[in-house]
Structures are given as C-alpha cells and as structure tokens.
C-alpha cells in the first residue's frame, strides 16, 4: 500500500514540501504541481532533501506547470520525472491513495 | 476506476479549479469515471453564473458546465460553504428571501454528506486546493 | 463496520486566519453520521487549532474550539497530534485543551481523545488510510 502525495506550493515560502518529505514512506510517490514545481529546481535550498528522499520515493513534476513557469530544463533535478495530466491520472490509479499537501 | 474530485479554492485567484479541470478531462479521456466533483471552501465560487472574464481568458465555470454535461458528472456545491459566500440556487434564494440566485447550469447545491459519500464510493479521491 | 473505510482528516492550518479549520470541523461532524472509521491528524500549524483559552470576542468571529470537545458525542475519538509540530512551535501537550470521550464498553469511562504521536507514527497513520482529506 502506497500513497501519491501532491504538493502545489513553492518550497521557498511554505513548508508543505518539507512536511511531505518528512512524512512520506519508501515506495510512495510525490508529484509537484502548480507552484509546487519550483521544488524541482536543482541547486536550491531544498534540492538536497528532494534528491535524498528520491532514493526510495519517486518524484514527478507536472510538465504543463513547469513550462508555464519557464523553468529551464537543464536546471531541474534529474530524479524528478516529467508527467502530463494523463500521467497524473495514471499515478493516481497506480498508488493506493492520494494525499494533497494543501 | 471511479475518481472523485474535490475543488477547495476559488477560481482565478488559485490554480486549483484549472488543475482539477485538466485532471478530470484527462481521466475521462483515459476511460475512467468521474462520477462527482465536490466544490468546497472558496471552491463554491466556481459555480456562480455571473462571472464574466475577459474574452481571451478561459471561462472556468463554463468549462466545468460543459465537461459535466458531456460526461454526466454530478457537480455538487456544499450548501454551508455556498451560503456563506453568496452562491444560491433558486430554491435557496426564495427560502432566504433573496431577490436573485446565481447558481450556474450543471451545478447543484447539497450537503457535505455528498463529499463523504464520494469518498466511500470512489476508488480514489483527489483534492485540489491551496 | 468491517466494510467501513478509513477516513483521515489532515489539519495543517491555524484557525481564524483562514476558514479551513472551521470548515474541516464541519466536514468531520457530518462524516460522523456515515459510520466510517474517522481519525483526525493535527500537524504543522494545525496543532494551533487545539490550544486552550481561545477567545474570539475581539475579532468578531465565532469561537469554534469548544466544538472539538463535543466530538466524542459524535464517536469521533481519535485526534492524533504530532509531537514534533508542537515542539517546533514551543508548545507542549498541556497547552492543548482537554478532549475526552466516554467509552460505552467500559462503563462510560472518560478517555482522552488527543493522542500525541511522533512524526514517524503520524506517517504510519497517514499510510494506513483509505481516504485522506486535507484542510
């Protein structure tokens, strides 16, 4: 049994991503959506925590939100995989439950 | 699968109603069912039919109304949250002695029990808010 | 109750500044009628919802904190509060109001509804649910 967590806020002004990382379990997934995609930036104040967590938690970013915000692909954390809205739906069905870190 | 959706932030200020819309559309395109969408907190404001965004912007309420009509989605607006924020259907407007109602087509006003029921009956529930 | 689903209501926001805490409580009160397995989680700023001595006269907003003490009557008896969230905010359990429920099985003995749990235990509780609603 595993959980898909969604995070929709920038980690630089809000604790949702940190709290999510502190509560997710091995085998879970974390999907960054809306302003949450800023958490996919490499070399940031939180990127080490994301990379460390990604050892046993799968990270995803919603591509439409990344593109809308003009985040340069070269500056994104490699371990955070791109998905579209259809991929978002697949993730929701693949994991047993969804928890939104609102 | 049956996917239940909760929208818990208002339109335009927050992206929640947009993301939920794209998610619902993608789910339906993949052959999943979206039996119900529940609007709560400021999310109830999606259901006003008086919204008039500039023509070159998306019309969030109309998009939802069209999606629901095409796919038989039950769009429920929480009555308690709606009354606080001035979202009324005709019956409620009459009951409360108001001179106008503003609930858009395709939405219905009902209780929080509909949210719990959605949680019980759907295989997954996804919340969009802030 | 075997086919009841496990519902967790996650509260991460402080009361009054925004309406989430109050409207979360309104959901929980309705949910109680559905005979599901209901738990509440309080973490991050959500722990502020449970402080004692809330007095809202000056801000003109309804004080809903006494409603937490009525949850036992609705058979909502599991309020999990995260210890690390309290610690980070300089609070300890004695800063929270006392909330009890009466155990019908044990001659209506009053038992505490608030259970202080570690962050790891909170993660286990979250992972053990069918439906997680966040407020």
mmCIF file of C-alpha atoms in Angstrom:
data_model
loop_
_atom_site.group_PDB
_atom_site.id
_atom_site.type_symbol
_atom_site.label_atom_id
_atom_site.label_comp_id
_atom_site.label_asym_id
_atom_site.label_seq_id
_atom_site.Cartn_x
_atom_site.Cartn_y
_atom_site.Cartn_z
ATOM 1 C CA UNK A 1 0.000 0.000 0.000
ATOM 2 C CA UNK A 2 1.498 3.310 -1.030
ATOM 3 C CA UNK A 3 0.499 6.924 -1.358
ATOM 4 C CA UNK A 4 0.744 9.528 -4.096
ATOM 5 C CA UNK A 5 1.423 12.873 -2.444
ATOM 6 C CA UNK A 6 0.747 16.073 -4.337
ATOM 7 C CA UNK A 7 2.441 19.351 -3.411
ATOM 8 C CA UNK A 8 1.232 22.570 -5.022
ATOM 9 C CA UNK A 9 3.218 25.264 -3.246
ATOM 10 C CA UNK A 10 6.678 26.686 -3.731
ATOM 11 C CA UNK A 11 9.002 25.222 -1.095
ATOM 12 C CA UNK A 12 10.630 28.624 -0.670
ATOM 13 C CA UNK A 13 7.650 30.234 1.030
ATOM 14 C CA UNK A 14 5.830 27.288 2.509
ATOM 15 C CA UNK A 15 6.591 24.134 4.466
ATOM 16 C CA UNK A 16 4.331 21.756 2.525
ATOM 17 C CA UNK A 17 7.102 20.024 0.555
ATOM 18 C CA UNK A 18 9.327 19.672 3.634
ATOM 19 C CA UNK A 19 6.444 18.292 5.642
ATOM 20 C CA UNK A 20 5.509 15.925 2.824
ATOM 21 C CA UNK A 21 9.086 14.662 2.580
ATOM 22 C CA UNK A 22 9.151 14.180 6.350
ATOM 23 C CA UNK A 23 6.014 12.033 6.236
ATOM 24 C CA UNK A 24 6.245 10.013 3.048
ATOM 25 C CA UNK A 25 7.340 6.401 3.097
ATOM 26 C CA UNK A 26 9.506 4.213 0.910
ATOM 27 C CA UNK A 27 7.523 3.269 -2.180
ATOM 28 C CA UNK A 28 5.425 6.434 -2.142
ATOM 29 C CA UNK A 29 5.337 9.000 -4.933
ATOM 30 C CA UNK A 30 5.471 12.793 -4.746
ATOM 31 C CA UNK A 31 4.000 14.809 -7.610
ATOM 32 C CA UNK A 32 4.867 18.506 -7.808
ATOM 33 C CA UNK A 33 2.070 20.566 -9.362
ATOM 34 C CA UNK A 34 1.243 24.267 -9.763
ATOM 35 C CA UNK A 35 3.763 26.328 -7.719
ATOM 36 C CA UNK A 36 4.997 23.032 -6.283
ATOM 37 C CA UNK A 37 7.122 22.574 -9.428
ATOM 38 C CA UNK A 38 9.636 25.101 -8.074
ATOM 39 C CA UNK A 39 10.628 22.233 -5.775
ATOM 40 C CA UNK A 40 12.106 20.538 -8.856
ATOM 41 C CA UNK A 41 14.852 23.158 -9.243
ATOM 42 C CA UNK A 42 18.375 21.806 -8.836
ATOM 43 C CA UNK A 43 20.884 23.572 -6.635
ATOM 44 C CA UNK A 44 18.187 25.150 -4.493
ATOM 45 C CA UNK A 45 17.867 25.362 -0.725
ATOM 46 C CA UNK A 46 15.663 22.268 -0.745
ATOM 47 C CA UNK A 47 17.070 20.242 -3.641
ATOM 48 C CA UNK A 48 19.343 18.138 -1.416
ATOM 49 C CA UNK A 49 16.339 16.998 0.599
ATOM 50 C CA UNK A 50 14.473 16.103 -2.599
ATOM 51 C CA UNK A 51 17.428 14.175 -4.017
ATOM 52 C CA UNK A 52 17.991 12.330 -0.727
ATOM 53 C CA UNK A 53 14.305 11.420 -0.484
ATOM 54 C CA UNK A 54 14.239 10.273 -4.106
ATOM 55 C CA UNK A 55 16.372 7.262 -3.144
ATOM 56 C CA UNK A 56 13.207 5.406 -2.160
ATOM 57 C CA UNK A 57 10.394 7.786 -3.147
ATOM 58 C CA UNK A 58 9.543 8.527 -6.795
ATOM 59 C CA UNK A 59 9.339 12.237 -7.669
ATOM 60 C CA UNK A 60 7.334 13.674 -10.543
ATOM 61 C CA UNK A 61 6.675 17.147 -11.906
ATOM 62 C CA UNK A 62 3.644 18.256 -13.883
ATOM 63 C CA UNK A 63 5.120 19.392 -17.194
ATOM 64 C CA UNK A 64 2.439 21.961 -18.030
ATOM 65 C CA UNK A 65 3.167 23.784 -14.797
ATOM 66 C CA UNK A 66 6.931 23.630 -15.370
ATOM 67 C CA UNK A 67 6.568 25.058 -18.886
ATOM 68 C CA UNK A 68 4.151 27.778 -17.760
ATOM 69 C CA UNK A 69 6.711 28.984 -15.254
ATOM 70 C CA UNK A 70 9.615 28.913 -17.677
ATOM 71 C CA UNK A 71 11.793 26.660 -15.560
ATOM 72 C CA UNK A 72 14.870 25.766 -17.595
ATOM 73 C CA UNK A 73 15.058 22.006 -18.205
ATOM 74 C CA UNK A 74 18.784 21.999 -17.550
ATOM 75 C CA UNK A 75 18.220 23.295 -14.028
ATOM 76 C CA UNK A 76 15.732 20.650 -12.959
ATOM 77 C CA UNK A 77 16.597 17.811 -10.613
ATOM 78 C CA UNK A 78 17.195 14.762 -12.803
ATOM 79 C CA UNK A 79 15.350 12.421 -10.426
ATOM 80 C CA UNK A 80 12.089 14.397 -10.718
ATOM 81 C CA UNK A 81 10.368 12.807 -13.714
ATOM 82 C CA UNK A 82 8.078 14.764 -16.059
ATOM 83 C CA UNK A 83 4.421 13.768 -16.418
ATOM 84 C CA UNK A 84 1.446 15.307 -18.198
ATOM 85 C CA UNK A 85 -2.132 15.400 -16.933
ATOM 86 C CA UNK A 86 -2.608 11.895 -18.343
ATOM 87 C CA UNK A 87 0.429 10.747 -16.367
ATOM 88 C CA UNK A 88 -1.044 12.417 -13.292
ATOM 89 C CA UNK A 89 -4.177 10.286 -13.755
ATOM 90 C CA UNK A 90 -2.068 7.128 -14.138
ATOM 91 C CA UNK A 91 -0.210 7.913 -10.924
ATOM 92 C CA UNK A 92 -3.466 8.432 -9.018
ATOM 93 C CA UNK A 93 -4.651 4.997 -10.127
ATOM 94 C CA UNK A 94 -1.302 3.251 -9.578
ATOM 95 C CA UNK A 95 -0.911 4.372 -5.980
ATOM 96 C CA UNK A 96 -3.465 3.253 -3.398
ATOM 97 C CA UNK A 97 -4.463 6.689 -2.208
ATOM 98 C CA UNK A 98 -3.754 10.345 -2.832
ATOM 99 C CA UNK A 99 -2.815 12.879 -0.196
ATOM 100 C CA UNK A 100 -2.770 16.571 -1.114
ATOM 101 C CA UNK A 101 -0.410 18.707 0.939
ATOM 102 C CA UNK A 102 -2.583 21.812 0.745
ATOM 103 C CA UNK B 1 -11.696 3.459 -11.950
ATOM 104 C CA UNK B 2 -14.037 5.859 -10.234
ATOM 105 C CA UNK B 3 -12.188 9.058 -9.403
ATOM 106 C CA UNK B 4 -13.729 11.608 -7.069
ATOM 107 C CA UNK B 5 -12.508 15.188 -7.214
ATOM 108 C CA UNK B 6 -12.642 17.970 -4.621
ATOM 109 C CA UNK B 7 -12.080 21.613 -5.587
ATOM 110 C CA UNK B 8 -11.435 23.678 -2.497
ATOM 111 C CA UNK B 9 -10.214 27.043 -3.770
ATOM 112 C CA UNK B 10 -11.888 29.761 -5.756
ATOM 113 C CA UNK B 11 -11.415 30.344 -9.481
ATOM 114 C CA UNK B 12 -8.846 32.754 -10.954
ATOM 115 C CA UNK B 13 -7.112 33.529 -7.633
ATOM 116 C CA UNK B 14 -5.906 29.953 -7.334
ATOM 117 C CA UNK B 15 -4.992 27.416 -9.990
ATOM 118 C CA UNK B 16 -6.867 24.621 -8.209
ATOM 119 C CA UNK B 17 -10.050 24.737 -10.313
ATOM 120 C CA UNK B 18 -7.956 24.727 -13.511
ATOM 121 C CA UNK B 19 -5.744 21.835 -12.473
ATOM 122 C CA UNK B 20 -8.787 19.866 -11.338
ATOM 123 C CA UNK B 21 -10.424 20.535 -14.704
ATOM 124 C CA UNK B 22 -7.420 19.308 -16.706
ATOM 125 C CA UNK B 23 -7.148 16.293 -14.422
ATOM 126 C CA UNK B 24 -10.840 15.426 -14.822
ATOM 127 C CA UNK B 25 -10.607 15.767 -18.595
ATOM 128 C CA UNK B 26 -7.529 13.554 -18.774
ATOM 129 C CA UNK B 27 -9.173 10.958 -16.537
ATOM 130 C CA UNK B 28 -12.283 10.843 -18.725
ATOM 131 C CA UNK B 29 -10.145 10.662 -21.880
ATOM 132 C CA UNK B 30 -8.465 7.601 -20.409
ATOM 133 C CA UNK B 31 -11.798 5.908 -19.849
ATOM 134 C CA UNK B 32 -12.051 6.466 -16.101
ATOM 135 C CA UNK B 33 -15.268 7.604 -14.463
ATOM 136 C CA UNK B 34 -15.587 10.934 -12.691
ATOM 137 C CA UNK B 35 -18.964 10.463 -11.042
ATOM 138 C CA UNK B 36 -18.825 13.586 -8.916
ATOM 139 C CA UNK B 37 -16.872 16.777 -8.326
ATOM 140 C CA UNK B 38 -17.388 18.412 -4.943
ATOM 141 C CA UNK B 39 -16.811 22.146 -4.517
ATOM 142 C CA UNK B 40 -15.891 23.285 -1.021
ATOM 143 C CA UNK B 41 -14.399 26.315 0.774
ATOM 144 C CA UNK B 42 -13.953 29.109 -1.808
ATOM 145 C CA UNK B 43 -14.253 26.432 -4.485
ATOM 146 C CA UNK B 44 -18.012 27.081 -4.386
ATOM 147 C CA UNK B 45 -17.331 30.355 -6.217
ATOM 148 C CA UNK B 46 -16.630 28.372 -9.383
ATOM 149 C CA UNK B 47 -20.394 27.826 -9.548
ATOM 150 C CA UNK B 48 -21.519 31.431 -9.985
ATOM 151 C CA UNK B 49 -23.070 32.052 -13.391
ATOM 152 C CA UNK B 50 -22.354 35.788 -13.062
ATOM 153 C CA UNK B 51 -18.660 35.508 -13.764
ATOM 154 C CA UNK B 52 -17.618 37.466 -16.875
ATOM 155 C CA UNK B 53 -13.902 37.020 -17.551
ATOM 156 C CA UNK B 54 -12.260 38.844 -20.483
ATOM 157 C CA UNK B 55 -12.966 37.080 -23.775
ATOM 158 C CA UNK B 56 -9.390 35.974 -24.327
ATOM 159 C CA UNK B 57 -9.346 34.194 -20.943
ATOM 160 C CA UNK B 58 -10.688 30.791 -20.088
ATOM 161 C CA UNK B 59 -14.170 30.712 -18.603
ATOM 162 C CA UNK B 60 -13.746 28.367 -15.675
ATOM 163 C CA UNK B 61 -17.435 27.945 -14.843
ATOM 164 C CA UNK B 62 -18.448 27.353 -18.453
ATOM 165 C CA UNK B 63 -15.645 24.841 -18.930
ATOM 166 C CA UNK B 64 -16.882 22.846 -15.952
ATOM 167 C CA UNK B 65 -20.509 23.088 -17.029
ATOM 168 C CA UNK B 66 -19.618 21.778 -20.498
ATOM 169 C CA UNK B 67 -17.419 18.972 -19.183
ATOM 170 C CA UNK B 68 -20.104 17.874 -16.739
ATOM 171 C CA UNK B 69 -22.827 17.905 -19.388
ATOM 172 C CA UNK B 70 -20.757 15.854 -21.813
ATOM 173 C CA UNK B 71 -19.732 13.288 -19.226
ATOM 174 C CA UNK B 72 -22.614 13.153 -16.791
ATOM 175 C CA UNK B 73 -20.613 14.500 -13.859
ATOM 176 C CA UNK B 74 -22.554 15.338 -10.714
ATOM 177 C CA UNK B 75 -21.175 18.731 -9.672
ATOM 178 C CA UNK B 76 -22.066 19.370 -6.047
ATOM 179 C CA UNK B 77 -21.599 22.678 -4.283
ATOM 180 C CA UNK B 78 -21.520 22.490 -0.475
ATOM 181 C CA UNK B 79 -24.565 24.288 0.861
ATOM 182 C CA UNK B 80 -22.979 25.631 4.046
ATOM 183 C CA UNK B 81 -19.912 26.967 2.237
ATOM 184 C CA UNK B 82 -22.084 28.339 -0.591
ATOM 185 C CA UNK B 83 -24.486 30.200 1.670
ATOM 186 C CA UNK B 84 -21.607 31.915 3.461
ATOM 187 C CA UNK B 85 -20.255 33.113 0.135
ATOM 188 C CA UNK B 86 -23.493 34.072 -1.587
ATOM 189 C CA UNK B 87 -23.886 31.190 -4.010
ATOM 190 C CA UNK B 88 -27.606 30.373 -4.125
ATOM 191 C CA UNK B 89 -29.866 28.318 -6.323
ATOM 192 C CA UNK B 90 -33.436 29.445 -6.956
ATOM 193 C CA UNK B 91 -34.920 27.481 -4.090
ATOM 194 C CA UNK B 92 -32.388 28.728 -1.570
ATOM 195 C CA UNK B 93 -32.762 32.308 -2.782
ATOM 196 C CA UNK B 94 -36.508 32.066 -2.258
ATOM 197 C CA UNK B 95 -36.129 30.394 1.118
ATOM 198 C CA UNK B 96 -33.672 33.055 2.294
ATOM 199 C CA UNK B 97 -35.742 35.934 0.936
ATOM 200 C CA UNK B 98 -33.111 36.983 -1.615
ATOM 201 C CA UNK B 99 -34.011 38.741 -4.849
ATOM 202 C CA UNK B 100 -31.652 36.750 -7.048
ATOM 203 C CA UNK B 101 -29.964 33.408 -7.435
ATOM 204 C CA UNK B 102 -26.686 32.744 -9.220
ATOM 205 C CA UNK B 103 -26.003 29.019 -9.430
ATOM 206 C CA UNK B 104 -24.746 28.088 -12.873
ATOM 207 C CA UNK B 105 -26.138 25.294 -15.005
ATOM 208 C CA UNK B 106 -24.820 21.838 -14.232
ATOM 209 C CA UNK B 107 -24.121 22.547 -10.569
ATOM 210 C CA UNK B 108 -26.376 21.585 -7.688
ATOM 211 C CA UNK B 109 -26.313 22.628 -4.077
ATOM 212 C CA UNK B 110 -26.274 19.907 -1.468
ATOM 213 C CA UNK B 111 -24.779 18.891 1.840
ATOM 214 C CA UNK B 112 -21.369 17.719 2.979
ATOM 215 C CA UNK B 113 -22.732 14.190 3.095
ATOM 216 C CA UNK B 114 -22.191 14.134 -0.667
ATOM 217 C CA UNK B 115 -18.468 14.586 -0.083
ATOM 218 C CA UNK B 116 -18.302 11.677 2.353
ATOM 219 C CA UNK B 117 -20.429 9.528 0.045
ATOM 220 C CA UNK B 118 -17.999 10.299 -2.801
ATOM 221 C CA UNK B 119 -15.128 9.172 -0.586
ATOM 222 C CA UNK B 120 -16.939 5.942 0.200
ATOM 223 C CA UNK B 121 -17.973 5.139 -3.356
ATOM 224 C CA UNK B 122 -14.961 6.257 -5.393
ATOM 225 C CA UNK B 123 -11.790 4.206 -5.799
ATOM 226 C CA UNK B 124 -9.647 7.310 -5.414
ATOM 227 C CA UNK B 125 -10.256 10.842 -4.278
ATOM 228 C CA UNK B 126 -8.074 13.776 -5.296
ATOM 229 C CA UNK B 127 -8.195 17.205 -3.652
ATOM 230 C CA UNK B 128 -7.247 20.391 -5.438
ATOM 231 C CA UNK B 129 -6.871 23.446 -3.246
ATOM 232 C CA UNK B 130 -4.205 25.667 -1.747
ATOM 233 C CA UNK C 1 -18.189 -1.773 10.398
ATOM 234 C CA UNK C 2 -15.936 -4.179 8.510
ATOM 235 C CA UNK C 3 -16.723 -2.512 5.201
ATOM 236 C CA UNK C 4 -16.210 0.958 6.661
ATOM 237 C CA UNK C 5 -13.478 2.980 5.027
ATOM 238 C CA UNK C 6 -10.758 4.697 6.988
ATOM 239 C CA UNK C 7 -11.048 8.460 6.610
ATOM 240 C CA UNK C 8 -8.269 10.744 7.809
ATOM 241 C CA UNK C 9 -8.851 14.481 8.115
ATOM 242 C CA UNK C 10 -5.478 16.205 7.960
ATOM 243 C CA UNK C 11 -5.321 19.622 9.594
ATOM 244 C CA UNK C 12 -2.192 21.637 8.855
ATOM 245 C CA UNK C 13 -3.521 25.171 9.136
ATOM 246 C CA UNK C 14 -4.038 27.502 12.083
ATOM 247 C CA UNK C 15 -7.556 28.652 12.993
ATOM 248 C CA UNK C 16 -9.181 32.068 12.337
ATOM 249 C CA UNK C 17 -6.623 33.486 9.862
ATOM 250 C CA UNK C 18 -8.327 31.297 7.276
ATOM 251 C CA UNK C 19 -11.562 29.311 7.325
ATOM 252 C CA UNK C 20 -10.047 25.884 6.657
ATOM 253 C CA UNK C 21 -10.044 24.730 10.287
ATOM 254 C CA UNK C 22 -13.706 25.569 10.840
ATOM 255 C CA UNK C 23 -14.875 24.058 7.566
ATOM 256 C CA UNK C 24 -12.777 20.955 8.235
ATOM 257 C CA UNK C 25 -14.586 20.523 11.543
ATOM 258 C CA UNK C 26 -17.922 20.899 9.746
ATOM 259 C CA UNK C 27 -16.973 18.012 7.453
ATOM 260 C CA UNK C 28 -15.958 15.851 10.401
ATOM 261 C CA UNK C 29 -19.282 16.436 12.160
ATOM 262 C CA UNK C 30 -21.174 15.315 9.052
ATOM 263 C CA UNK C 31 -18.790 12.432 8.420
ATOM 264 C CA UNK C 32 -19.572 11.047 11.865
ATOM 265 C CA UNK C 33 -23.065 10.109 10.679
ATOM 266 C CA UNK C 34 -21.704 7.823 7.962
ATOM 267 C CA UNK C 35 -20.271 5.178 10.317
ATOM 268 C CA UNK C 36 -16.854 5.241 8.741
ATOM 269 C CA UNK C 37 -13.610 4.918 10.685
ATOM 270 C CA UNK C 38 -12.750 8.571 11.310
ATOM 271 C CA UNK C 39 -9.407 9.939 12.518
ATOM 272 C CA UNK C 40 -8.145 13.495 12.714
ATOM 273 C CA UNK C 41 -4.497 14.459 12.286
ATOM 274 C CA UNK C 42 -3.083 17.723 13.576
ATOM 275 C CA UNK C 43 0.369 18.651 12.381
ATOM 276 C CA UNK C 44 2.344 21.716 11.346
ATOM 277 C CA UNK C 45 0.242 24.831 12.116
ATOM 278 C CA UNK C 46 -2.805 22.591 12.546
ATOM 279 C CA UNK C 47 -1.767 21.976 16.164
ATOM 280 C CA UNK C 48 -2.744 25.593 16.891
ATOM 281 C CA UNK C 49 -6.382 24.612 16.374
ATOM 282 C CA UNK C 50 -6.388 22.782 19.702
ATOM 283 C CA UNK C 51 -4.944 25.408 22.061
ATOM 284 C CA UNK C 52 -6.793 26.169 25.287
ATOM 285 C CA UNK C 53 -8.368 29.511 26.056
ATOM 286 C CA UNK C 54 -9.270 30.655 22.568
ATOM 287 C CA UNK C 55 -11.311 33.817 22.884
ATOM 288 C CA UNK C 56 -12.572 35.437 19.720
ATOM 289 C CA UNK C 57 -14.753 38.252 21.088
ATOM 290 C CA UNK C 58 -12.440 40.981 19.857
ATOM 291 C CA UNK C 59 -12.203 39.685 16.290
ATOM 292 C CA UNK C 60 -15.923 39.100 15.911
ATOM 293 C CA UNK C 61 -15.518 35.553 14.649
ATOM 294 C CA UNK C 62 -17.259 32.531 16.146
ATOM 295 C CA UNK C 63 -15.055 30.582 18.554
ATOM 296 C CA UNK C 64 -15.354 27.015 17.345
ATOM 297 C CA UNK C 65 -12.779 25.455 19.649
ATOM 298 C CA UNK C 66 -15.427 24.137 22.110
ATOM 299 C CA UNK C 67 -16.784 22.011 19.249
ATOM 300 C CA UNK C 68 -13.687 19.811 19.464
ATOM 301 C CA UNK C 69 -14.844 18.788 22.949
ATOM 302 C CA UNK C 70 -18.175 17.635 21.503
ATOM 303 C CA UNK C 71 -16.552 15.267 19.000
ATOM 304 C CA UNK C 72 -16.723 12.387 21.467
ATOM 305 C CA UNK C 73 -20.533 12.584 21.349
ATOM 306 C CA UNK C 74 -20.236 12.001 17.606
ATOM 307 C CA UNK C 75 -17.990 8.978 18.233
ATOM 308 C CA UNK C 76 -15.008 10.807 16.822
ATOM 309 C CA UNK C 77 -12.409 9.772 19.364
ATOM 310 C CA UNK C 78 -9.072 9.710 17.555
ATOM 311 C CA UNK C 79 -7.325 13.067 17.410
ATOM 312 C CA UNK C 80 -3.677 12.481 16.576
ATOM 313 C CA UNK C 81 -1.379 15.403 17.360
ATOM 314 C CA UNK C 82 2.209 15.383 16.163
ATOM 315 C CA UNK C 83 4.784 15.911 18.878
ATOM 316 C CA UNK C 84 7.429 17.417 16.600
ATOM 317 C CA UNK C 85 4.940 20.018 15.367
ATOM 318 C CA UNK C 86 4.225 21.009 18.977
ATOM 319 C CA UNK C 87 7.957 21.125 19.809
ATOM 320 C CA UNK C 88 8.785 23.279 16.789
ATOM 321 C CA UNK C 89 6.184 25.793 17.933
ATOM 322 C CA UNK C 90 7.261 25.894 21.565
ATOM 323 C CA UNK C 91 4.084 24.149 22.693
ATOM 324 C CA UNK C 92 3.584 21.093 24.828
ATOM 325 C CA UNK C 93 0.523 18.901 25.319
ATOM 326 C CA UNK C 94 -0.586 20.882 28.374
ATOM 327 C CA UNK C 95 -1.151 23.892 26.107
ATOM 328 C CA UNK C 96 -3.912 21.961 24.344
ATOM 329 C CA UNK C 97 -7.464 21.729 25.580
ATOM 330 C CA UNK C 98 -8.600 18.507 27.193
ATOM 331 C CA UNK C 99 -10.825 16.475 24.938
ATOM 332 C CA UNK C 100 -12.366 13.240 26.177
ATOM 333 C CA UNK C 101 -14.807 10.605 25.043
ATOM 334 C CA UNK C 102 -16.900 8.215 27.092
ATOM 335 C CA UNK C 103 -16.204 4.554 26.485
ATOM 336 C CA UNK C 104 -19.520 2.731 26.404
ATOM 337 C CA UNK C 105 -17.722 -0.620 26.694
ATOM 338 C CA UNK C 106 -16.062 0.334 29.950
ATOM 339 C CA UNK C 107 -18.907 1.828 31.941
ATOM 340 C CA UNK C 108 -18.664 5.199 30.207
ATOM 341 C CA UNK C 109 -15.174 5.780 31.473
ATOM 342 C CA UNK C 110 -13.781 9.084 30.197
ATOM 343 C CA UNK C 111 -10.762 8.619 27.972
ATOM 344 C CA UNK C 112 -8.560 11.211 26.278
ATOM 345 C CA UNK C 113 -9.256 11.756 22.572
ATOM 346 C CA UNK C 114 -5.971 13.530 21.926
ATOM 347 C CA UNK C 115 -3.100 11.170 21.304
ATOM 348 C CA UNK C 116 0.338 12.671 20.965
ATOM 349 C CA UNK C 117 2.284 10.802 18.303
ATOM 350 C CA UNK C 118 5.752 11.104 16.823
ATOM 351 C CA UNK C 119 6.287 12.195 13.234
ATOM 352 C CA UNK C 120 7.096 8.606 12.288
ATOM 353 C CA UNK C 121 3.874 7.396 13.896
ATOM 354 C CA UNK C 122 1.959 10.124 12.084
ATOM 355 C CA UNK C 123 3.431 8.881 8.793
ATOM 356 C CA UNK C 124 2.242 5.352 9.684
ATOM 357 C CA UNK C 125 -1.252 6.656 10.470
ATOM 358 C CA UNK C 126 -1.390 8.501 7.130
ATOM 359 C CA UNK C 127 -0.263 5.397 5.273
ATOM 360 C CA UNK C 128 -3.000 3.312 6.878
ATOM 361 C CA UNK C 129 -5.992 5.187 5.386
ATOM 362 C CA UNK C 130 -8.413 4.690 2.530
ATOM 363 C CA UNK C 131 -9.296 8.360 2.092
ATOM 364 C CA UNK C 132 -7.203 11.353 3.139
ATOM 365 C CA UNK C 133 -8.832 14.782 3.151
ATOM 366 C CA UNK C 134 -6.602 17.805 3.672
ATOM 367 C CA UNK C 135 -7.580 21.118 5.172
#
